[in-house]
Coordinates of C-alpha atoms and ligand atoms in Angstrom, one line a residue:
M1 CA 161.0 108.4 118.9
K2 CA 159.4 111.4 117.4
S3 CA 158.3 109.5 114.3
S4 CA 157.0 106.6 116.2
M5 CA 154.9 109.0 118.3
G6 CA 153.6 110.5 115.0
Q7 CA 152.8 107.0 113.7
R8 CA 150.9 106.2 116.9
N9 CA 148.8 109.3 116.5
V10 CA 147.9 108.3 113.0
I11 CA 147.0 104.8 114.1
L12 CA 144.9 106.2 116.9
L13 CA 143.1 108.6 114.5
L14 CA 142.5 105.7 112.2
T15 CA 141.2 103.5 115.0
L16 CA 138.8 106.2 116.1
L17 CA 137.6 106.9 112.6
V18 CA 136.8 103.3 112.0
F19 CA 135.1 103.2 115.5
F20 CA 133.0 106.1 114.8
T21 CA 132.0 105.2 111.2
T22 CA 131.0 101.6 112.2
N23 CA 129.1 102.9 115.2
V24 CA 127.0 105.4 113.2
K25 CA 123.5 104.2 113.4
C26 CA 121.4 105.3 110.5
Q27 CA 118.8 107.5 111.8
L28 CA 115.2 107.5 110.8
T29 CA 114.1 110.7 109.1
E30 CA 110.8 112.3 108.3
N31 CA 111.7 112.9 104.6
F32 CA 113.1 109.5 103.9
Y33 CA 110.8 108.9 100.9
A34 CA 110.4 112.5 99.9
S35 CA 111.9 112.0 96.5
T36 CA 111.3 108.2 96.0
C37 CA 107.6 108.2 97.0
P38 CA 106.4 111.8 97.3
N39 CA 102.8 111.0 97.7
L40 CA 103.3 108.4 100.4
F41 CA 101.7 110.1 103.3
G42 CA 98.5 111.0 101.3
I43 CA 98.1 107.4 100.0
V44 CA 98.4 105.9 103.5
R45 CA 96.0 108.5 105.0
N46 CA 93.4 107.9 102.4
Q47 CA 93.5 104.1 102.9
V48 CA 93.5 104.4 106.7
M49 CA 90.5 106.9 106.3
I50 CA 88.5 104.3 104.3
A51 CA 89.2 101.5 106.7
V52 CA 88.2 103.6 109.7
M53 CA 85.0 104.9 108.0
N54 CA 84.2 101.3 107.3
E55 CA 84.8 100.4 111.0
M56 CA 85.7 102.8 113.7
R57 CA 87.6 100.2 115.8
M58 CA 90.1 99.8 113.0
A59 CA 91.9 102.9 114.2
A60 CA 92.6 101.2 117.6
S61 CA 93.6 98.0 115.9
L62 CA 96.2 99.8 113.6
L63 CA 97.7 101.6 116.6
R64 CA 98.0 98.4 118.5
L65 CA 99.6 96.8 115.6
H66 CA 102.5 99.2 115.6
F67 CA 103.0 98.7 119.4
H68 CA 103.1 94.9 119.0
D69 CA 105.4 95.1 116.0
C70 CA 107.9 97.3 117.8
F71 CA 108.2 95.3 121.1
V72 CA 109.3 92.2 119.1
N73 CA 112.6 92.4 117.3
G74 CA 112.1 96.1 116.8
C75 CA 109.7 97.9 114.4
D76 CA 110.5 95.5 111.5
A77 CA 107.0 94.4 110.4
S78 CA 107.9 91.0 111.9
I79 CA 104.3 90.8 113.2
L80 CA 102.9 90.8 109.7
L81 CA 104.6 87.6 108.6
D82 CA 102.3 84.6 108.1
G83 CA 103.0 81.0 109.2
S84 CA 102.5 78.6 112.1
D85 CA 105.6 80.0 113.9
S86 CA 104.4 83.5 113.2
E87 CA 103.9 86.1 116.0
K88 CA 100.3 86.1 115.0
F89 CA 99.8 82.9 117.0
A90 CA 101.6 84.2 120.1
L91 CA 99.3 84.4 123.1
P92 CA 98.9 88.2 123.2
N93 CA 98.2 88.3 119.5
R94 CA 96.1 85.2 118.8
N95 CA 92.3 86.0 118.2
S96 CA 93.2 89.5 119.3
V97 CA 95.5 91.6 117.1
R98 CA 93.6 92.9 113.9
G99 CA 94.2 94.9 110.9
F100 CA 96.3 92.7 108.7
E101 CA 93.9 93.0 105.7
V102 CA 94.0 96.8 106.1
V103 CA 97.8 96.8 105.9
D104 CA 97.7 94.6 102.7
T105 CA 95.3 97.2 101.2
I106 CA 97.6 100.1 102.1
K107 CA 100.6 98.3 100.8
S108 CA 98.9 97.6 97.4
A109 CA 98.0 101.3 97.1
V110 CA 101.6 102.2 97.9
E111 CA 103.1 99.7 95.5
N112 CA 100.9 101.1 92.8
S113 CA 102.5 104.4 93.1
C114 CA 106.0 103.6 94.1
S115 CA 106.9 99.8 93.7
G116 CA 109.5 98.2 95.9
I117 CA 110.4 101.4 97.8
V118 CA 108.4 101.7 101.1
S119 CA 108.8 99.1 103.8
C120 CA 105.8 97.4 105.6
A121 CA 107.3 98.5 108.9
D122 CA 107.1 102.2 107.8
I123 CA 103.6 101.8 106.5
V124 CA 102.5 100.4 109.9
A125 CA 104.1 103.4 111.7
I126 CA 102.3 106.0 109.4
A127 CA 99.1 104.0 109.7
A128 CA 99.3 104.2 113.5
R129 CA 99.9 107.9 113.4
D130 CA 97.0 108.4 111.0
A131 CA 94.7 106.4 113.3
V132 CA 95.5 108.6 116.3
V133 CA 94.8 111.7 114.3
L134 CA 91.5 110.2 112.8
S135 CA 90.4 109.5 116.4
G136 CA 90.9 113.1 117.6
G137 CA 94.5 112.8 118.8
K138 CA 97.4 115.2 117.9
S139 CA 99.4 114.7 114.8
Y140 CA 103.2 114.2 114.7
R141 CA 106.0 113.7 112.4
V142 CA 106.5 110.0 111.9
L143 CA 110.2 109.1 111.3
L144 CA 110.8 106.7 108.4
G145 CA 113.6 104.6 106.9
R146 CA 112.9 101.3 108.7
R147 CA 113.4 98.1 106.6
D148 CA 111.5 94.9 107.0
G149 CA 112.8 91.9 109.0
M150 CA 113.5 88.5 107.8
V151 CA 112.1 86.5 110.8
A152 CA 109.1 86.3 113.0
N153 CA 109.7 85.7 116.6
Q154 CA 106.8 83.9 118.3
T155 CA 108.9 83.3 121.5
G156 CA 109.8 86.9 121.6
A157 CA 106.1 87.9 121.2
N158 CA 105.2 85.7 124.2
S159 CA 107.9 87.1 126.4
N160 CA 108.3 90.7 125.4
L161 CA 104.6 91.9 125.1
P162 CA 103.1 92.9 128.4
S163 CA 100.1 90.8 129.6
P164 CA 97.1 92.4 131.3
F165 CA 97.8 90.1 134.2
D166 CA 101.5 91.3 134.6
P167 CA 102.1 93.1 137.8
L168 CA 103.0 96.7 137.2
A169 CA 106.7 96.1 138.0
T170 CA 106.8 93.5 135.2
V171 CA 105.1 95.9 132.9
I172 CA 107.8 98.5 133.7
D173 CA 110.5 96.1 133.1
K174 CA 109.2 95.2 129.7
F175 CA 109.1 98.8 128.6
S176 CA 112.6 99.5 130.2
V177 CA 114.3 97.0 128.1
H178 CA 113.4 99.1 125.2
G179 CA 114.6 102.3 126.7
L180 CA 111.1 103.4 127.7
N181 CA 110.7 105.0 131.1
L182 CA 107.7 105.5 133.5
T183 CA 106.4 108.5 131.5
D184 CA 106.4 106.3 128.3
V185 CA 104.6 103.5 130.2
V186 CA 101.8 105.6 131.3
A187 CA 101.5 107.8 128.2
L188 CA 101.5 104.9 125.8
Q189 CA 99.0 102.9 127.8
G190 CA 96.8 106.0 127.1
A191 CA 96.3 104.4 123.7
H192 CA 93.6 102.5 125.6
T193 CA 91.5 105.6 125.2
I194 CA 90.2 103.9 122.0
G195 CA 89.4 100.3 121.1
S196 CA 88.1 97.2 122.8
A197 CA 89.0 94.3 125.0
R198 CA 87.7 90.7 125.1
C199 CA 86.1 89.3 128.3
A200 CA 89.0 86.8 128.4
T201 CA 91.4 89.7 129.2
F202 CA 89.6 91.1 132.3
S203 CA 87.0 88.6 133.6
A204 CA 89.3 87.5 136.3
R205 CA 88.5 90.7 138.0
L206 CA 84.7 90.2 138.0
F207 CA 83.7 87.4 140.4
N208 CA 86.5 85.9 142.4
F209 CA 89.4 88.1 142.1
S210 CA 92.6 86.5 143.4
G211 CA 90.6 83.9 145.3
T212 CA 89.0 86.6 147.5
G213 CA 85.4 85.5 146.7
A214 CA 84.7 89.0 145.5
P215 CA 85.3 91.2 142.5
D216 CA 88.4 93.3 142.3
A217 CA 87.8 96.3 144.8
S218 CA 89.6 98.5 142.5
M219 CA 86.8 98.3 139.9
T220 CA 83.7 100.5 140.8
T221 CA 80.5 98.4 141.4
S222 CA 78.5 99.9 138.5
L223 CA 81.2 98.8 136.0
V224 CA 81.6 95.4 137.8
N225 CA 77.8 94.9 137.3
K226 CA 77.9 95.8 133.7
L227 CA 80.9 93.7 132.9
Q228 CA 79.5 90.7 134.9
T229 CA 76.4 90.7 132.6
L230 CA 78.6 90.9 129.6
C231 CA 81.0 88.3 130.7
P232 CA 79.3 85.6 132.9
V233 CA 81.3 82.7 134.3
N234 CA 81.8 80.3 131.5
G235 CA 80.5 82.8 129.0
D236 CA 81.9 83.8 125.6
G237 CA 85.5 85.0 126.2
N238 CA 85.4 86.8 122.9
Q239 CA 82.7 89.3 123.7
T240 CA 84.1 92.7 123.8
T241 CA 83.7 95.9 125.6
A242 CA 85.2 99.4 125.3
L243 CA 88.6 100.1 127.0
D244 CA 87.4 103.7 127.6
Q245 CA 83.8 103.3 128.7
N246 CA 83.2 107.1 128.6
S247 CA 84.4 108.1 125.1
T248 CA 85.0 104.8 123.3
D249 CA 86.2 106.1 119.9
L250 CA 87.6 109.4 120.8
F251 CA 91.3 109.8 121.4
D252 CA 91.2 111.9 124.6
N253 CA 92.3 111.8 128.2
H254 CA 89.2 110.1 129.6
Y255 CA 91.2 106.8 130.0
F256 CA 93.0 108.6 132.8
K257 CA 90.0 110.1 134.4
N258 CA 88.5 106.5 134.3
L259 CA 91.4 105.2 136.3
I260 CA 90.9 107.8 138.9
N261 CA 87.3 106.8 139.1
N262 CA 88.0 103.0 139.4
R263 CA 86.7 102.5 135.8
G264 CA 89.8 101.0 134.2
V265 CA 88.9 97.8 132.4
L266 CA 92.2 95.9 132.4
L267 CA 93.9 95.1 135.7
S268 CA 97.1 96.4 134.1
D269 CA 95.2 99.7 133.4
Q270 CA 93.9 100.2 136.9
D271 CA 97.3 99.1 138.3
L272 CA 98.8 102.4 137.1
Y273 CA 96.7 104.2 139.6
S274 CA 95.3 102.0 142.2
S275 CA 96.7 102.4 145.7
N276 CA 97.4 98.8 146.7
T277 CA 99.6 98.1 143.6
A278 CA 100.6 101.5 142.2
N279 CA 104.0 102.9 141.7
S280 CA 103.8 106.4 143.2
T281 CA 105.3 107.8 140.0
T282 CA 102.8 106.2 137.7
K283 CA 100.0 107.4 139.9
T284 CA 101.2 111.0 139.8
I285 CA 101.5 110.8 135.9
V286 CA 98.0 109.4 135.7
E287 CA 96.7 112.3 137.8
S288 CA 98.5 114.9 135.7
Y289 CA 97.2 113.5 132.4
S290 CA 93.7 113.4 133.8
N291 CA 93.9 117.1 134.5
D292 CA 95.8 118.2 131.4
Q293 CA 94.9 116.7 128.0
T294 CA 97.5 118.8 126.2
L295 CA 100.2 117.3 128.5
F296 CA 99.0 113.9 127.7
F297 CA 98.9 114.4 123.9
N298 CA 102.4 115.9 123.9
D299 CA 103.8 113.1 126.0
F300 CA 102.0 110.5 123.9
I301 CA 103.6 111.9 120.7
N302 CA 107.1 111.9 122.2
S303 CA 106.6 108.3 123.5
M304 CA 105.3 107.1 120.1
I305 CA 108.4 108.4 118.4
K306 CA 110.6 106.7 121.0
M307 CA 108.6 103.4 120.5
G308 CA 108.9 103.8 116.8
N309 CA 112.7 104.1 117.1
I310 CA 113.0 100.7 118.8
N311 CA 115.8 98.7 116.9
P312 CA 114.9 99.6 113.3
L313 CA 116.7 97.8 110.5
T314 CA 118.3 100.5 108.3
G315 CA 120.8 100.8 105.6
S316 CA 121.2 97.4 103.9
S317 CA 119.8 95.3 106.8
G318 CA 116.5 93.5 106.1
Q319 CA 114.7 94.1 103.0
I320 CA 111.7 96.0 101.4
R321 CA 109.0 93.3 101.4
T322 CA 106.8 93.0 98.3
N323 CA 104.2 91.2 100.2
C324 CA 103.9 92.2 103.9
R325 CA 103.0 88.7 104.9
A326 CA 106.1 86.9 103.5
I327 CA 109.8 87.6 102.9
N328 CA 110.8 88.1 99.4
S329 CA 111.6 84.9 97.4
Ligands
LIG401 C1 100.9 97.3 129.9 C2 100.8 97.5 128.6 C3 99.7 96.9 127.9 C4 98.9 95.8 128.1 C5 99.0 94.9 129.2 C6 98.0 95.9 127.0 C7 97.0 94.9 126.9 C8 96.0 95.0 126.0 C9 94.9 94.1 125.9 C10 94.6 92.8 126.8 C11 94.0 94.5 125.0 C12 92.7 93.7 124.6 C13 93.1 92.6 123.6 C14 91.9 91.6 123.4 O1 90.8 91.9 123.8 O2 92.2 90.6 122.8 C15 94.5 95.7 124.5 C16 93.9 96.4 123.5 C17 94.5 97.6 122.9 N1 95.8 98.0 123.2 FE1 97.0 97.5 124.7 N2 98.1 96.9 126.2 C18 99.2 97.6 126.6 C19 99.8 98.8 126.1 C20 99.4 99.3 124.9 C21 100.1 100.2 124.1 C22 101.5 100.7 124.6 C23 99.4 100.6 123.0 C24 99.7 101.5 121.9 C25 100.6 102.5 122.0 C26 98.2 99.8 123.1 C27 97.1 99.9 122.3 C28 96.0 99.1 122.4 C29 94.8 99.3 121.6 C30 94.6 100.6 120.6 C31 93.9 98.4 121.9 C32 92.6 98.2 121.3 C33 92.7 97.3 119.9 C34 91.5 97.0 119.3 O3 90.3 97.4 119.7 O4 91.6 96.3 118.3 N3 98.2 99.0 124.3 N4 95.7 95.9 125.0
LIG402 C1 113.4 86.6 119.8 O1 113.2 87.5 120.8 C2 114.0 87.3 121.9 C3 113.5 88.2 123.1 O2 113.6 89.6 122.6 C4 115.4 87.4 121.6 O3 116.2 87.1 122.8 C5 115.8 86.5 120.4 O4 117.1 86.7 120.1 C6 114.9 86.6 119.3 N1 115.1 85.7 118.3 C7 115.2 85.9 117.0 C8 115.3 84.7 116.1 O5 115.1 87.0 116.5
LIG403 C1 111.3 109.8 130.4 O1 112.1 110.2 129.3 C2 111.7 111.5 128.8 C3 112.6 111.8 127.6 O2 112.5 110.7 126.6 C4 111.8 112.6 129.8 O3 111.4 113.8 129.2 C5 111.0 112.2 130.9 O4 111.1 113.1 132.0 C6 111.4 110.8 131.5 N1 110.5 110.4 132.5 C7 110.8 109.9 133.8 C8 109.8 109.5 134.7 O5 112.0 109.7 134.0
LIG404 C1 87.4 81.7 145.0 O1 88.6 81.2 144.5 C2 89.3 80.5 145.6 C3 90.7 80.0 145.2 O2 90.6 79.6 143.8 C4 88.4 79.3 146.0 O3 89.0 78.6 147.1 C5 87.0 79.8 146.5 O4 86.2 78.7 146.8 C6 86.4 80.8 145.5 N1 85.3 81.4 146.0 C7 84.1 81.5 145.4 C8 82.9 82.2 146.1 O5 83.9 81.0 144.3
LIG405 C1 87.5 83.1 120.5 O1 87.3 82.8 119.1 C2 88.3 82.0 118.6 C3 88.0 81.8 117.0 O2 86.7 81.8 116.8 C4 88.2 80.6 119.3 O3 89.2 79.6 118.7 C5 88.5 80.8 120.8 O4 88.5 79.6 121.5 C6 87.6 81.9 121.3 N1 88.2 82.3 122.7 C7 87.4 82.3 123.8 C8 88.2 82.8 125.0 O5 86.3 82.0 123.8
LIG406 C1 82.1 108.1 132.8 O1 80.8 107.5 132.6 C2 80.3 107.0 133.8 C3 79.0 106.3 133.3 O2 78.3 106.9 132.4 C4 79.9 108.1 134.7 O3 79.4 107.7 135.9 C5 81.2 108.9 135.0 O4 81.0 110.1 135.8 C6 82.0 109.4 133.8 N1 83.2 109.9 134.2 C7 83.7 111.0 133.7 C8 85.0 111.5 134.2 O5 83.0 111.7 132.9
LIG407 C1 108.5 102.9 140.5 O1 109.2 102.4 139.3 C2 110.6 102.9 139.3 C3 111.2 102.4 138.1 O2 111.2 101.0 138.1 C4 111.3 102.6 140.6 O3 112.7 103.1 140.5 C5 110.6 103.0 141.8 O4 111.2 102.6 143.0 C6 109.2 102.6 141.8 N1 108.4 103.2 142.9 C7 107.6 102.5 143.7 C8 106.9 103.3 144.8 O5 107.5 101.4 143.7

């Protein structure tokens, strides 16, 4: 009796041990490449600086690339894969997402120093951070150790990425499946303090909003007038305007001040605040960020780190791509 109890305890212990070791998720760490690619941060920063000096908007495009990567199969550089079934041709990305050539350039510079070591997914994560800093935002420690995925998921890109036409409740759902809460929804959408949007993504608000025969009442008249001129009915849907009309290239909290002044460009932006559709929690958070830039910066950083932790491939999963556009042959 006594010996069989002891045996059972040993079995229980072994079972627990197996359970815990197989459930240990490899964590991302800041110093993942400290010994294998010690100059990584400097190499990426230099390349992002060159790209942003060449075109300021590239900061916004690189930041968005990380978001569109992480929301589809996790932060695994799946968005970088080329091909007709790639994520690049999904509705939210087609003729819209940018920066692939810049990622190629960064990757080449990194490969020159440390060949076959650094994943494309980590390069995108570092570039996004550097883009925020170069635009005036606060720096943070990017966690690293992601590996690159083996498949693109066009269907996933179409279904997981939020659309500017999604009702707020749908946006909230699309964030919550990744463990991102209402603070993350509002803080991360504050990325729209930089960058541009095409007429096609907001023109439905300008003339006959939801069949009312009038523009969206939650856009102030002066902005309606300006955007009607830029985006006439049957005009060029690819014309662009600033997402933050006050301080276009500066990473600041003006995006939230704009929402309070009915100056959001996308319906999904304005919906975070506007009374007829708003979730009272998102409205309160918008107000607090519009009054306190430091709070926004700190929350944004925390949310970026949370977003960067979405389903990373670690250990021996995935691979380190040689060319970010294709899996290794
Ligand atoms: C409800 C969530 C979101 C929606 C519906 C949304 C939608 C959009 C749309 C429609 C555009 C313009 C695209 C075009 O003109 O083709 C855009 C641009 C942009 N988005 Fe978002 N977005 C969301 C959240 C985010 C998040 C979480 C980030 C990053 C953390 C982000 C970063 C950006 C940036 C930086 C741009 C400008 C890109 C450029 O100028 O190249 N967005 N977004
Ligand atoms: C694509 O994404 C969808 C939605 O997240 C997921 O259910 C599906 O398993 C993914 N497919 C592949 C091949 O990764
Ligand atoms: C969202 O999660 C963060 C922790 O990641 C927490 O600090 C914050 O209070 C949460 N926000 C809401 C609205 O629950
Ligand atoms: C606005 O759209 C609705 C529904 O699509 C349509 O019935 C109406 O005629 C339009 N009004 C104007 C002024 O174009
Ligand atoms: C935008 O430009 C692309 C490529 O030049 C073109 O295929 C597409 O039809 C244009 N989209 C709109 C909405 O005009
Ligand atoms: C943003 O710019 C517009 C147009 O120049 C101006 O009317 C508005 O007061 C500005 N808002 C803030 C918060 O500075
Ligand atoms: C806001 O969204 C949260 C999370 O989905 C939900 O629990 C809450 O009921 C919503 N509040 C309103 C006023 O819709």
